[in-house]
CSV table of C-alpha atoms in Angstrom, one decimal:
chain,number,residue,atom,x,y,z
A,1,UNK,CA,19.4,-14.8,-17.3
A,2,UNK,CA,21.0,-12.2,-15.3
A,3,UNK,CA,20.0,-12.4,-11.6
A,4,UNK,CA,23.0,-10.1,-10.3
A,5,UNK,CA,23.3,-6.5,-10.0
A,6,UNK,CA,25.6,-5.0,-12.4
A,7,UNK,CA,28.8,-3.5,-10.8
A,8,UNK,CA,27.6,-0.1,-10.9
A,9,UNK,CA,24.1,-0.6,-9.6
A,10,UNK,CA,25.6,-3.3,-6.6
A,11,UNK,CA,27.3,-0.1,-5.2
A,12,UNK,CA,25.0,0.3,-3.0
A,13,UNK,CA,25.1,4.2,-2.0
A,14,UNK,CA,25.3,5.0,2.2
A,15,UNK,CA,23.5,7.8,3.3
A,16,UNK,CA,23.7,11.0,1.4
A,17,UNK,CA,25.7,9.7,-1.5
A,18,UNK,CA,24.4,10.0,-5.0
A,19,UNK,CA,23.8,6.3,-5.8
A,20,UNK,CA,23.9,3.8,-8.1
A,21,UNK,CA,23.3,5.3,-12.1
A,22,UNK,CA,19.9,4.5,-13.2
A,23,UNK,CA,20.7,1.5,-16.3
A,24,UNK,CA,18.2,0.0,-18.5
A,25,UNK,CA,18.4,-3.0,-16.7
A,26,UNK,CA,17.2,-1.0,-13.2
A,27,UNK,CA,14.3,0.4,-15.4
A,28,UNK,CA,13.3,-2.7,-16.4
A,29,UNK,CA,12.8,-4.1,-12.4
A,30,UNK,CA,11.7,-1.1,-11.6
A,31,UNK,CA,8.8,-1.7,-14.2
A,32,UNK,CA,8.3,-5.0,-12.9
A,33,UNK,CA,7.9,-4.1,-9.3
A,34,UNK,CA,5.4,-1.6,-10.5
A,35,UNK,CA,3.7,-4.3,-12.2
A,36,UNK,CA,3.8,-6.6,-9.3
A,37,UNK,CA,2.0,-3.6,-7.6
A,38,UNK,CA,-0.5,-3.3,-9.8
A,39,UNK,CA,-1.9,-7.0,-9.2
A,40,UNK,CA,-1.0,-6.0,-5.3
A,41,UNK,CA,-3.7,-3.4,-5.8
A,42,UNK,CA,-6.3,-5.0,-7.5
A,43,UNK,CA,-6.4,-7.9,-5.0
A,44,UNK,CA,-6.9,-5.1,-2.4
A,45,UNK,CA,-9.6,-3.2,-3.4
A,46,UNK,CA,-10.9,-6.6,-5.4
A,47,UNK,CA,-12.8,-6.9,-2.3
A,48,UNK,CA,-14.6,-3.7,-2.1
A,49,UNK,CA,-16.2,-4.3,-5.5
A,50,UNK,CA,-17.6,-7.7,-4.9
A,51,UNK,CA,-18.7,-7.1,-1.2
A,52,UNK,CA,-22.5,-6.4,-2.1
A,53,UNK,CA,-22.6,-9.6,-4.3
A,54,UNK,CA,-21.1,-11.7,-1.1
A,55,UNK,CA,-23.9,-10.1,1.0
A,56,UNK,CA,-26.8,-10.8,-1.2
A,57,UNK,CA,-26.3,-13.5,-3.7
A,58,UNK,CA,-23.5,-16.5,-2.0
A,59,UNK,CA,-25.9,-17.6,0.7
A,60,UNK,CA,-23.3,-17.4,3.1
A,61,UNK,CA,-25.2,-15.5,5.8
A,62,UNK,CA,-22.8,-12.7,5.9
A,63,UNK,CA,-24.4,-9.2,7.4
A,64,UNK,CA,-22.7,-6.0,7.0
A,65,UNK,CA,-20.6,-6.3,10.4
A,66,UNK,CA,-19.3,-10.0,9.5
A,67,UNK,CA,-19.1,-8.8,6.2
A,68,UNK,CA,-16.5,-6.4,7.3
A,69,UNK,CA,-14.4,-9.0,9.6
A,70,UNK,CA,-14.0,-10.9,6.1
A,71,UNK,CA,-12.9,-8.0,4.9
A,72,UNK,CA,-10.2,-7.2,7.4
A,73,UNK,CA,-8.8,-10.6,6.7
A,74,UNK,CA,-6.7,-9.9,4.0
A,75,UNK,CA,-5.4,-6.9,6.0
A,76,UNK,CA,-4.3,-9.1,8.7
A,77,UNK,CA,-2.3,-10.9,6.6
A,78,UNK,CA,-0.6,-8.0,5.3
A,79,UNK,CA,0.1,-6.7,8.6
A,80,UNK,CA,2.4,-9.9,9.4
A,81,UNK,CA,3.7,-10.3,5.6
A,82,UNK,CA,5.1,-6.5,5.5
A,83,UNK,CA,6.3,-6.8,8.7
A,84,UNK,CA,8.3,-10.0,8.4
A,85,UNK,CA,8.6,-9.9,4.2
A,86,UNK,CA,10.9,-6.4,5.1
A,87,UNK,CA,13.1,-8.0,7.3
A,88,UNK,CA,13.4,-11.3,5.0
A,89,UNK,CA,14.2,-8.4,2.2
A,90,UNK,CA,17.3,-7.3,3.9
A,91,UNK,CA,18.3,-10.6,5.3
A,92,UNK,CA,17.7,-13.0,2.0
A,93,UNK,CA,17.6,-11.0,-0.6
A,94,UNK,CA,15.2,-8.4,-2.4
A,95,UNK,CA,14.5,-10.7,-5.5
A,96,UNK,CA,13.5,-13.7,-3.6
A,97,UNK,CA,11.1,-12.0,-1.3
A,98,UNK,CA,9.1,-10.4,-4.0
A,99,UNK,CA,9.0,-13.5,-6.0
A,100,UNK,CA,7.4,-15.5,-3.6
A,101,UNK,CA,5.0,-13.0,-2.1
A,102,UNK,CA,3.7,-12.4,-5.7
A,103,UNK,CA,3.1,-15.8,-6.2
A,104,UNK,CA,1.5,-16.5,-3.1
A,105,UNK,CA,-1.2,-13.4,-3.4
A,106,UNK,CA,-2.1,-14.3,-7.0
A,107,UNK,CA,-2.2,-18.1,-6.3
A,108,UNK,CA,-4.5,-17.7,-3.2
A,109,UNK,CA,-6.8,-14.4,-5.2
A,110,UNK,CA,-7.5,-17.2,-7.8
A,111,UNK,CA,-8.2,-19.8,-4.9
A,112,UNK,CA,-11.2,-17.2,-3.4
A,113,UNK,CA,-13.1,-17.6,-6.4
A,114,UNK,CA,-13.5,-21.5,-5.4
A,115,UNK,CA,-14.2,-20.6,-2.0
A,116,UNK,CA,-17.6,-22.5,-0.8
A,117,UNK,CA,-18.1,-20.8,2.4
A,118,UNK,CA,-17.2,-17.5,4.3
A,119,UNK,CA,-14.8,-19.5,6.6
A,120,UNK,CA,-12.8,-20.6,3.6
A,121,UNK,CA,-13.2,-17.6,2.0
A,122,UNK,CA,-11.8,-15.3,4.8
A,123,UNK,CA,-8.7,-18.2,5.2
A,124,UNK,CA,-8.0,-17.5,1.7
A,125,UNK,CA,-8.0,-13.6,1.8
A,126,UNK,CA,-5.5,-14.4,5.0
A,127,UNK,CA,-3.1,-15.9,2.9
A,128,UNK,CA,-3.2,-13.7,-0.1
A,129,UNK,CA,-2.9,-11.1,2.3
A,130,UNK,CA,0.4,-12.0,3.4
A,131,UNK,CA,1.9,-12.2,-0.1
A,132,UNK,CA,0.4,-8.7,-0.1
A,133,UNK,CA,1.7,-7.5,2.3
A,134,UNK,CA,5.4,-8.6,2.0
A,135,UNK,CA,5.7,-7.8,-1.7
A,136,UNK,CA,5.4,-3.5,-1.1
A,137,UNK,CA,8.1,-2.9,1.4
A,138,UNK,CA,10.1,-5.8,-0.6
A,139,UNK,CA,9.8,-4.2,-3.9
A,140,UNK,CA,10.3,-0.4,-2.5
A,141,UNK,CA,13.5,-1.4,-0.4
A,142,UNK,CA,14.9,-3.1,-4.0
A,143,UNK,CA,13.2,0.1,-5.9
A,144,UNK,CA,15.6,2.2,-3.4
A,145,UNK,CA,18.6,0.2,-4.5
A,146,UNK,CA,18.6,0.6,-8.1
A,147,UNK,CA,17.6,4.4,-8.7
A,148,UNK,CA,19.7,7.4,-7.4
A,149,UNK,CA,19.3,9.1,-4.3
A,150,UNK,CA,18.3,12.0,-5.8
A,151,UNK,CA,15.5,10.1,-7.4
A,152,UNK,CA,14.4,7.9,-4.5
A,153,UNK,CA,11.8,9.8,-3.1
A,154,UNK,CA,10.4,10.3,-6.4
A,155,UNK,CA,10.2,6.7,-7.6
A,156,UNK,CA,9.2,5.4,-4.7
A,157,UNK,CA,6.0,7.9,-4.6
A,158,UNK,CA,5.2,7.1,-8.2
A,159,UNK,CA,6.1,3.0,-7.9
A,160,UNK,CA,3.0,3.6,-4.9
A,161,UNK,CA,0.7,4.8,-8.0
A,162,UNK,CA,0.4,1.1,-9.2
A,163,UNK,CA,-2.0,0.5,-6.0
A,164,UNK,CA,-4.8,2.7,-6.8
A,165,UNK,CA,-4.7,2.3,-11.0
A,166,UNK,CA,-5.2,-1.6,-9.9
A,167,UNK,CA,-7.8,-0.6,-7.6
A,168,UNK,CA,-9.3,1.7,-11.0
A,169,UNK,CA,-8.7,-1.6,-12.7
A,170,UNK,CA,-10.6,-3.8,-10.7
A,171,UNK,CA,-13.8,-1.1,-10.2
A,172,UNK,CA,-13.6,-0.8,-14.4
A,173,UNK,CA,-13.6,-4.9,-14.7
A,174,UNK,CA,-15.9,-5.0,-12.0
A,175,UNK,CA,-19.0,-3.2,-13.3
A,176,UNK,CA,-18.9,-5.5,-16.8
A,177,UNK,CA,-17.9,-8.8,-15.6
A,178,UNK,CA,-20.1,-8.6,-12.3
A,179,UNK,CA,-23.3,-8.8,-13.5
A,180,UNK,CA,-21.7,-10.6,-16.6
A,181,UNK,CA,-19.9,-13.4,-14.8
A,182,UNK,CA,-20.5,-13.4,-11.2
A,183,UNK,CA,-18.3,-12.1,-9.0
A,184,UNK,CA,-16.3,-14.7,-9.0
A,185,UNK,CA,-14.8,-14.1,-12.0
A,186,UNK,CA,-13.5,-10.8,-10.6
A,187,UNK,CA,-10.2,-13.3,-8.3
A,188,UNK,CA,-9.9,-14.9,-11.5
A,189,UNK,CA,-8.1,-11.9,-13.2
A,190,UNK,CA,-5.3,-12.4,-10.7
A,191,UNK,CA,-3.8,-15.5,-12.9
A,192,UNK,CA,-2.5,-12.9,-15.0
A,193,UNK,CA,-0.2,-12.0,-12.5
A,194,UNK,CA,1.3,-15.4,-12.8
A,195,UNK,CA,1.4,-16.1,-16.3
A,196,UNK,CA,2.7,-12.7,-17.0
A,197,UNK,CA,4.5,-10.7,-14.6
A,198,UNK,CA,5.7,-13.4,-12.1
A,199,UNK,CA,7.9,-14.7,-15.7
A,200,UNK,CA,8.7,-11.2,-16.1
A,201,UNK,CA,10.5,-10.9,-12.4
A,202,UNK,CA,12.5,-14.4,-12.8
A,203,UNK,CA,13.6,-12.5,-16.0
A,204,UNK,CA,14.6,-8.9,-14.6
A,205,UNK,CA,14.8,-8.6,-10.6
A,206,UNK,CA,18.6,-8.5,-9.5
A,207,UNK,CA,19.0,-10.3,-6.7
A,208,UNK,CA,20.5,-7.9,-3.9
A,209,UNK,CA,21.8,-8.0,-0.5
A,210,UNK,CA,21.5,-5.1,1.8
A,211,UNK,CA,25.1,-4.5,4.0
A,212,UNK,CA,24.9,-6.6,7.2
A,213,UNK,CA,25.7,-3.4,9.3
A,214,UNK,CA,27.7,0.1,9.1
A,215,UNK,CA,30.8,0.1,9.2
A,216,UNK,CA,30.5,-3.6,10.9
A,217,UNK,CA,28.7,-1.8,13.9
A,218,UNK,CA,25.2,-1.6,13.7
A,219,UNK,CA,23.2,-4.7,13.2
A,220,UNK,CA,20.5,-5.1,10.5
A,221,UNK,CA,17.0,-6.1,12.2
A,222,UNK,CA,14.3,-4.8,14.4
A,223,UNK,CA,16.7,-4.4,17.3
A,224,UNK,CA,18.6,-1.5,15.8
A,225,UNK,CA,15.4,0.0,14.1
A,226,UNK,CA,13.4,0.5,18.0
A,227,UNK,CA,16.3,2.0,19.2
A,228,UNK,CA,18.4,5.4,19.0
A,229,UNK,CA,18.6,7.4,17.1
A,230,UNK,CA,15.4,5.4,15.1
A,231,UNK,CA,13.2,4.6,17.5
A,232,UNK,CA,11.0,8.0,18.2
A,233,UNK,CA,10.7,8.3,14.7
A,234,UNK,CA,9.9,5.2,13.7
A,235,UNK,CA,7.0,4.7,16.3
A,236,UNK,CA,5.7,8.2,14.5
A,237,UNK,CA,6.0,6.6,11.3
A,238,UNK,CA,3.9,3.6,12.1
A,239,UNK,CA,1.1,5.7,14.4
A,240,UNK,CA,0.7,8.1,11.0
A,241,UNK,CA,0.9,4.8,8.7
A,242,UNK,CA,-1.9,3.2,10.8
A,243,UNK,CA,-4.5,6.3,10.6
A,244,UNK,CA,-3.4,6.8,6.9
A,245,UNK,CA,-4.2,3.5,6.3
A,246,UNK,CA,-7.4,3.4,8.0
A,247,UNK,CA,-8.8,6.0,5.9
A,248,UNK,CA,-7.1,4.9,2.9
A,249,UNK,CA,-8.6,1.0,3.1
A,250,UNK,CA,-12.0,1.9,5.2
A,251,UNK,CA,-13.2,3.7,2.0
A,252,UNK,CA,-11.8,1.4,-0.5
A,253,UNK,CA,-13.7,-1.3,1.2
A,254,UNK,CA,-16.5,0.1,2.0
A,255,UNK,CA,-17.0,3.1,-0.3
A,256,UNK,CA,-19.3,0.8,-3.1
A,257,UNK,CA,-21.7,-0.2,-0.2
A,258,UNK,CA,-22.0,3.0,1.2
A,259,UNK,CA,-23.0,4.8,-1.8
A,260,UNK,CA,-25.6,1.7,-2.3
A,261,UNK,CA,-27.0,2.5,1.1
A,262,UNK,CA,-27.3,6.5,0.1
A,263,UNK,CA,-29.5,5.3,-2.8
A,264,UNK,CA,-27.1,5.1,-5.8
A,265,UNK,CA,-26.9,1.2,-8.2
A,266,UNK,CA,-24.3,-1.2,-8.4
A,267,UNK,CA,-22.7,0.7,-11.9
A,268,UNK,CA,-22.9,4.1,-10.2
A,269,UNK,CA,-21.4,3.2,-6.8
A,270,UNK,CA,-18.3,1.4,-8.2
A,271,UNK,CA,-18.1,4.9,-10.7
A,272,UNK,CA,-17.7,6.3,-7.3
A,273,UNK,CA,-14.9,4.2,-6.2
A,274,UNK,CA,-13.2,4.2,-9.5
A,275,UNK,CA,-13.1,8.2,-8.9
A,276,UNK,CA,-11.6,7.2,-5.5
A,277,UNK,CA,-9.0,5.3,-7.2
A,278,UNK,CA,-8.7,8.1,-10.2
A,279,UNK,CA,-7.8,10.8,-7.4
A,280,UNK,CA,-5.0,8.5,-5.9
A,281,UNK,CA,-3.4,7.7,-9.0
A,282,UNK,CA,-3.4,11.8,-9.5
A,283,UNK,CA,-1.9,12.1,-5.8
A,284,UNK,CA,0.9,9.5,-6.7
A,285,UNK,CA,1.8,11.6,-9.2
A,286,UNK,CA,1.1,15.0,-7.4
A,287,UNK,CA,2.5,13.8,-4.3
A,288,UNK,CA,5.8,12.6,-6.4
A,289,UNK,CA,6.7,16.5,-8.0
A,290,UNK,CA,5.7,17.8,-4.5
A,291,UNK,CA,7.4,15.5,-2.4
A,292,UNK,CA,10.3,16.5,-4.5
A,293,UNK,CA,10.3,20.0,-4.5
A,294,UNK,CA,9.0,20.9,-0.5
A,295,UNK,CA,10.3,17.6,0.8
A,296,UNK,CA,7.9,14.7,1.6
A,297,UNK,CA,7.2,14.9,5.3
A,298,UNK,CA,5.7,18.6,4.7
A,299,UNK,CA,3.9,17.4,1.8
A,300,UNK,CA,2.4,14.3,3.3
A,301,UNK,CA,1.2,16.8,6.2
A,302,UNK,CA,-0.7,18.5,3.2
A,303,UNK,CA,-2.3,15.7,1.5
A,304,UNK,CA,-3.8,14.2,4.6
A,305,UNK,CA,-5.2,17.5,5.3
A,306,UNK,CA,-6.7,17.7,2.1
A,307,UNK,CA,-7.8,13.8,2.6
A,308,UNK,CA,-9.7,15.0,5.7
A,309,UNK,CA,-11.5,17.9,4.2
A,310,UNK,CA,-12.3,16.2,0.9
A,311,UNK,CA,-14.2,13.1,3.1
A,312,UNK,CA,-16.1,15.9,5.5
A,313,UNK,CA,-17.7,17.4,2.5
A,314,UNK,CA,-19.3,14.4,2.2
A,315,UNK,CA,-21.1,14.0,5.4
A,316,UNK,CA,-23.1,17.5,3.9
A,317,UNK,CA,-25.2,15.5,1.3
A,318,UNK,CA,-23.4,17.3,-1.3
A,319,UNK,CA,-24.7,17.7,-4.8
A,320,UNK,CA,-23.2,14.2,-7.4
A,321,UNK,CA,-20.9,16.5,-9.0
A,322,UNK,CA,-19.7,17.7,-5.5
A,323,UNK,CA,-19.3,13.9,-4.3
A,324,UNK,CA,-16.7,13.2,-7.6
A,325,UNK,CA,-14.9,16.2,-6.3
A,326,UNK,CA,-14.5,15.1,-2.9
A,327,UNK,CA,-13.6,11.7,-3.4
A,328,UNK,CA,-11.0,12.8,-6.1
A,329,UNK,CA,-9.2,14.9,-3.4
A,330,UNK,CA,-10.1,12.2,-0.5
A,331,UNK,CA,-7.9,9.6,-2.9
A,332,UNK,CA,-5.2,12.4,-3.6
A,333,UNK,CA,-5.0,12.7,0.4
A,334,UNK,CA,-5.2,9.2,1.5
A,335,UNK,CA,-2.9,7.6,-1.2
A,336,UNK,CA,-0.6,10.3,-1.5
A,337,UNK,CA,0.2,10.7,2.0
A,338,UNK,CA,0.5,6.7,2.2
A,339,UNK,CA,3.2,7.0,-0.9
A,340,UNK,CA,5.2,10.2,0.6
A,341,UNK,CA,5.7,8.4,3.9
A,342,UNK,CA,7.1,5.5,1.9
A,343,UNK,CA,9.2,8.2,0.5
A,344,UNK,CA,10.1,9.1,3.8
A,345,UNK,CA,10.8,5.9,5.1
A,346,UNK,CA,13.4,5.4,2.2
A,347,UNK,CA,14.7,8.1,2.9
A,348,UNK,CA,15.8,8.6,6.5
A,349,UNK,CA,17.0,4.9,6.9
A,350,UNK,CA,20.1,3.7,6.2
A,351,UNK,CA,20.6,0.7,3.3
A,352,UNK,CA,20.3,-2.1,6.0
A,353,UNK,CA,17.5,-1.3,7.8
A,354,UNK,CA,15.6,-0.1,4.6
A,355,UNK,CA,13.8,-3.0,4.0
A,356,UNK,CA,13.2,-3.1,7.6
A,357,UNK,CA,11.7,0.0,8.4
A,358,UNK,CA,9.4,0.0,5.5
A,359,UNK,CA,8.2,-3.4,6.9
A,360,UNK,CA,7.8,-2.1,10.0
A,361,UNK,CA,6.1,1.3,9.6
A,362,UNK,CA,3.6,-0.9,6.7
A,363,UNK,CA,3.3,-4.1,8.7
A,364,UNK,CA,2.0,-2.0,12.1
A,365,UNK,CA,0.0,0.7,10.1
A,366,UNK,CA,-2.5,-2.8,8.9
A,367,UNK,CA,-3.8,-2.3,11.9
A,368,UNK,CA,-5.6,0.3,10.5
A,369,UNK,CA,-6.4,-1.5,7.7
A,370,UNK,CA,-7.6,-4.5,10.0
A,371,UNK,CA,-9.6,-3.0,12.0
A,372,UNK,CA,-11.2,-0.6,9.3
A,373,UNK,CA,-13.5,-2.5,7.7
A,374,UNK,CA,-14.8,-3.7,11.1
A,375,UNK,CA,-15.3,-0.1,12.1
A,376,UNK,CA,-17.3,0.2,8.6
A,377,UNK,CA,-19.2,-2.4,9.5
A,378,UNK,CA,-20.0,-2.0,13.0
A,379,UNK,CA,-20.9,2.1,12.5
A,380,UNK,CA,-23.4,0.9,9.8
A,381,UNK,CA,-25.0,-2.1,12.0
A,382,UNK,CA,-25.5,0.0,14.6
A,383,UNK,CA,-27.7,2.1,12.9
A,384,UNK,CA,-25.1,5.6,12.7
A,385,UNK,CA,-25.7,5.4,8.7
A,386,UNK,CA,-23.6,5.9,6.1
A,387,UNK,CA,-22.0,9.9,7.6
A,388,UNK,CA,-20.1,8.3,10.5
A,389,UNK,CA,-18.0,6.0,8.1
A,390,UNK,CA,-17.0,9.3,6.3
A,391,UNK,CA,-16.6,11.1,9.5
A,392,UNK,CA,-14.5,8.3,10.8
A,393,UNK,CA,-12.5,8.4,8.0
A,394,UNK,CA,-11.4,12.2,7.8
A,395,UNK,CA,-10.9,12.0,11.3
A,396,UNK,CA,-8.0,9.2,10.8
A,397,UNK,CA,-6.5,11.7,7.7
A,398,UNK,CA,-6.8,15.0,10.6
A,399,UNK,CA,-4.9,12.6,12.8
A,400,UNK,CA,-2.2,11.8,10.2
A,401,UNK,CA,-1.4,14.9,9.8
A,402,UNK,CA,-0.9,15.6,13.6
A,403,UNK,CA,1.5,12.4,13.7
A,404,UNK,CA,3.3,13.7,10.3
A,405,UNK,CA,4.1,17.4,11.4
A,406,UNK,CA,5.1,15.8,14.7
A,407,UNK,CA,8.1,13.2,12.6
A,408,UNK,CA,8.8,16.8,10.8
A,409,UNK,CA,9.9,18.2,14.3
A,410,UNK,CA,11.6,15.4,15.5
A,411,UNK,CA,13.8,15.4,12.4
A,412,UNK,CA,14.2,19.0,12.2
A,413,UNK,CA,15.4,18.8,15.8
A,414,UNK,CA,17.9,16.0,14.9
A,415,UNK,CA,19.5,17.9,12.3
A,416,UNK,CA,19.8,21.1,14.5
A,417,UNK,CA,21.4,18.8,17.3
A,418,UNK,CA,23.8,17.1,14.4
A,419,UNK,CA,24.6,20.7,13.3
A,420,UNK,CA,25.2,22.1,17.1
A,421,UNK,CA,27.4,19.2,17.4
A,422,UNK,CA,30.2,19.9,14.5
């Protein structure tokens, strides 16, 4: 069992290099990270699908507001497993990182479905959340290492399109099983995480080590990330990750409810978030050629204007074939502009703080997705129906793209000062 790079993937490429070649081996992990997020995205939007059933049939007492705290536990976990799981990843190693987050979200996923009470229930969506969290920025700053730079951008923005076809995954499973099996049986599925792909990763995940520093001089770590020449950008980065994320995790948690409240059934409002999840999967891909060809920072300034437009139709009442529409383009937006900043983020740092700044930037932008679902819930309990959640939303994507266009100048502006300088 081969846990090392090969020697010409463990060449790790510096800055504007061409990179490691892309081997079978580096398929093969790439595969399994994208596997890994696959499960990381069904235990996401897992939630969304079974937050109805919580409400009405566990006898726990939740309301829509509390319901929505629950729901923002998971994202608080992932807010302190990206951010500390990143700098772990370029510390300890890429392979052990992912490994254990993996295990840890599918153990405690399976754990919720046993959960007797709220309490226990929210402690558990804690803990999977951290496992969550750690295992995207882990996976992408590994994903980085093993493709060429060329192809970096590009893998990382498709690798991001295992997030929504688990969330599509987990609205398809939901509206059998649901009514079938309880919604218990809906955290259940996450075993197959460990039975299947967890074996798969001991199997193909080289172990790597990002360099220590550059050229001996510049430390790895938070330090050197909130400094010059990082730090404006990187405080960008995580403002535009945090309304991105807002947007993008509001509506997967709370986009089944709301269409409930505006009159639709169980079957037809998960339809609704399965379109959701359909339109990200398309913006993964979109976003990838796109992000490619026009760069990602202009692209991702794109998609979250899209995102915004697509959720304002919806405050109009538009006719059902109108809503598909919308939320198609609404999970192109949000999940593509999501995936092109990871692009970006891979991109602009060097090897050592890869793993770092994609913590970072992921880790602070769960605020968003913290305080989201608490928004959803405390629009709705205070009587502003079902609108101001969709308002709410676009207005995040509109901000997004204000913070994106605004990392576009500051890097433009960095090369023109590099170029003034020779």
């Amino acid at each position: 069992m081969n846990h090392t790079l090969p020697a010409a993937a463990s060449q790790r490429p510096t800055a504007g290099t061409i990179g490691p070649r892309f081997s079978k081996g580096s398929a093969l992990a790439v595969l399994v990270c994208w596997l890994l997020v696959v499960f990381d995205g069904y235990d996401l939007i897992v939630y969304g699908t079974v937050q109805s059933s919580l409400i009405s049939e566990t006898g726990w007492g939740l309301t829509k507001a509390t319901a929505g705290t629950v729901g923002s536990m998971a994202f608080l976990g992932m807010m302190i497993g990206a951010i500390f799981a990143g700098r772990m990843a370029d510390s300890w190693g890429r392979r052990k990182t992912i490994l254990g987050c993996a295990i840890a979200f599918s153990v405690f996923t399976v754990l919720c479905a046993f959960a007797p009470n709220a309490t226990v229930f929210g402690a558990l969506r804690l803990l999977a959340g951290i496992g969550l969290g750690g295992l995207v920025p882990s996976a992408n700053a590994l994903v980085a290492e093993l493709v060429p730079a060329k192809w970096r951008s590009t893998i990382a923005t498709l690798m991001m399109s295992g997030v929504p076809i688990g969330g599509s995954i987990a609205a398809l499973v939901g509206i059998p099983m649901i009514p079938a099996f309880g919604w218990q049986s809906m955290f259940l599925v996450a075993v197959l995480a460990l039975v299947i792909v967890v074996p798969l990763g001991l199997k193909y995940l080289p172990e790597t080590l990002a360099r220590t520093g550059t050229a001996g001089k510049e430390p790895a770590g938070f330090r050197s990330l909130l400094r010059a020449p990082y730090l404006g950008a990187s405080m960008l980065f995580a403002f535009a990750t945090i309304a991105t994320l807002f947007a993008w995790y509001g509506l997967g948690t709370w986009l089944p409810n709301l269409m409930q409240l505006a009159g639709y059934n169980l079957g037809s409002a998960l339809t609704f978030a399965l379109a959701l999840n359909l339109g990200a999967v398309a913006g993964s891909v979109i976003t990838a050629w796109a992000g490619t060809r026009f760069g990602p920072i202009p692209t991702a300034i794109a998609a979250a204007a899209v995102a915004a437009v697509g959720l304002s139709v919806l405050v109009a009442g538009p006719p059902v074939t109108v809503v598909y529409l919308a939320l198609v383009l609404a999970g192109v937006g949000t999940h593509g502009t999501q995936c092109l900043i990871i692009a970006a983020v891979a991109s602009h740092y060097p090897d050592h703080l890869r793993g770092t700044a994609l913590g970072w930037a992921l880790g602070t932008g769960r605020i968003g997705a913290v305080i989201a679902p608490q928004v959803g819930g405390l629009l709705l309990a205070a009587g502003l129906g079902v609108n101001s959640n969709f308002l709410a939303f676009a207005g995040a994507a509109a901000i997004a793209a204000v913070l994106l266009a605004a990392v576009g100048l500051k890097i433009k502006s960095k090369i023109s000062q590099g170029a003034s300088n020779v």
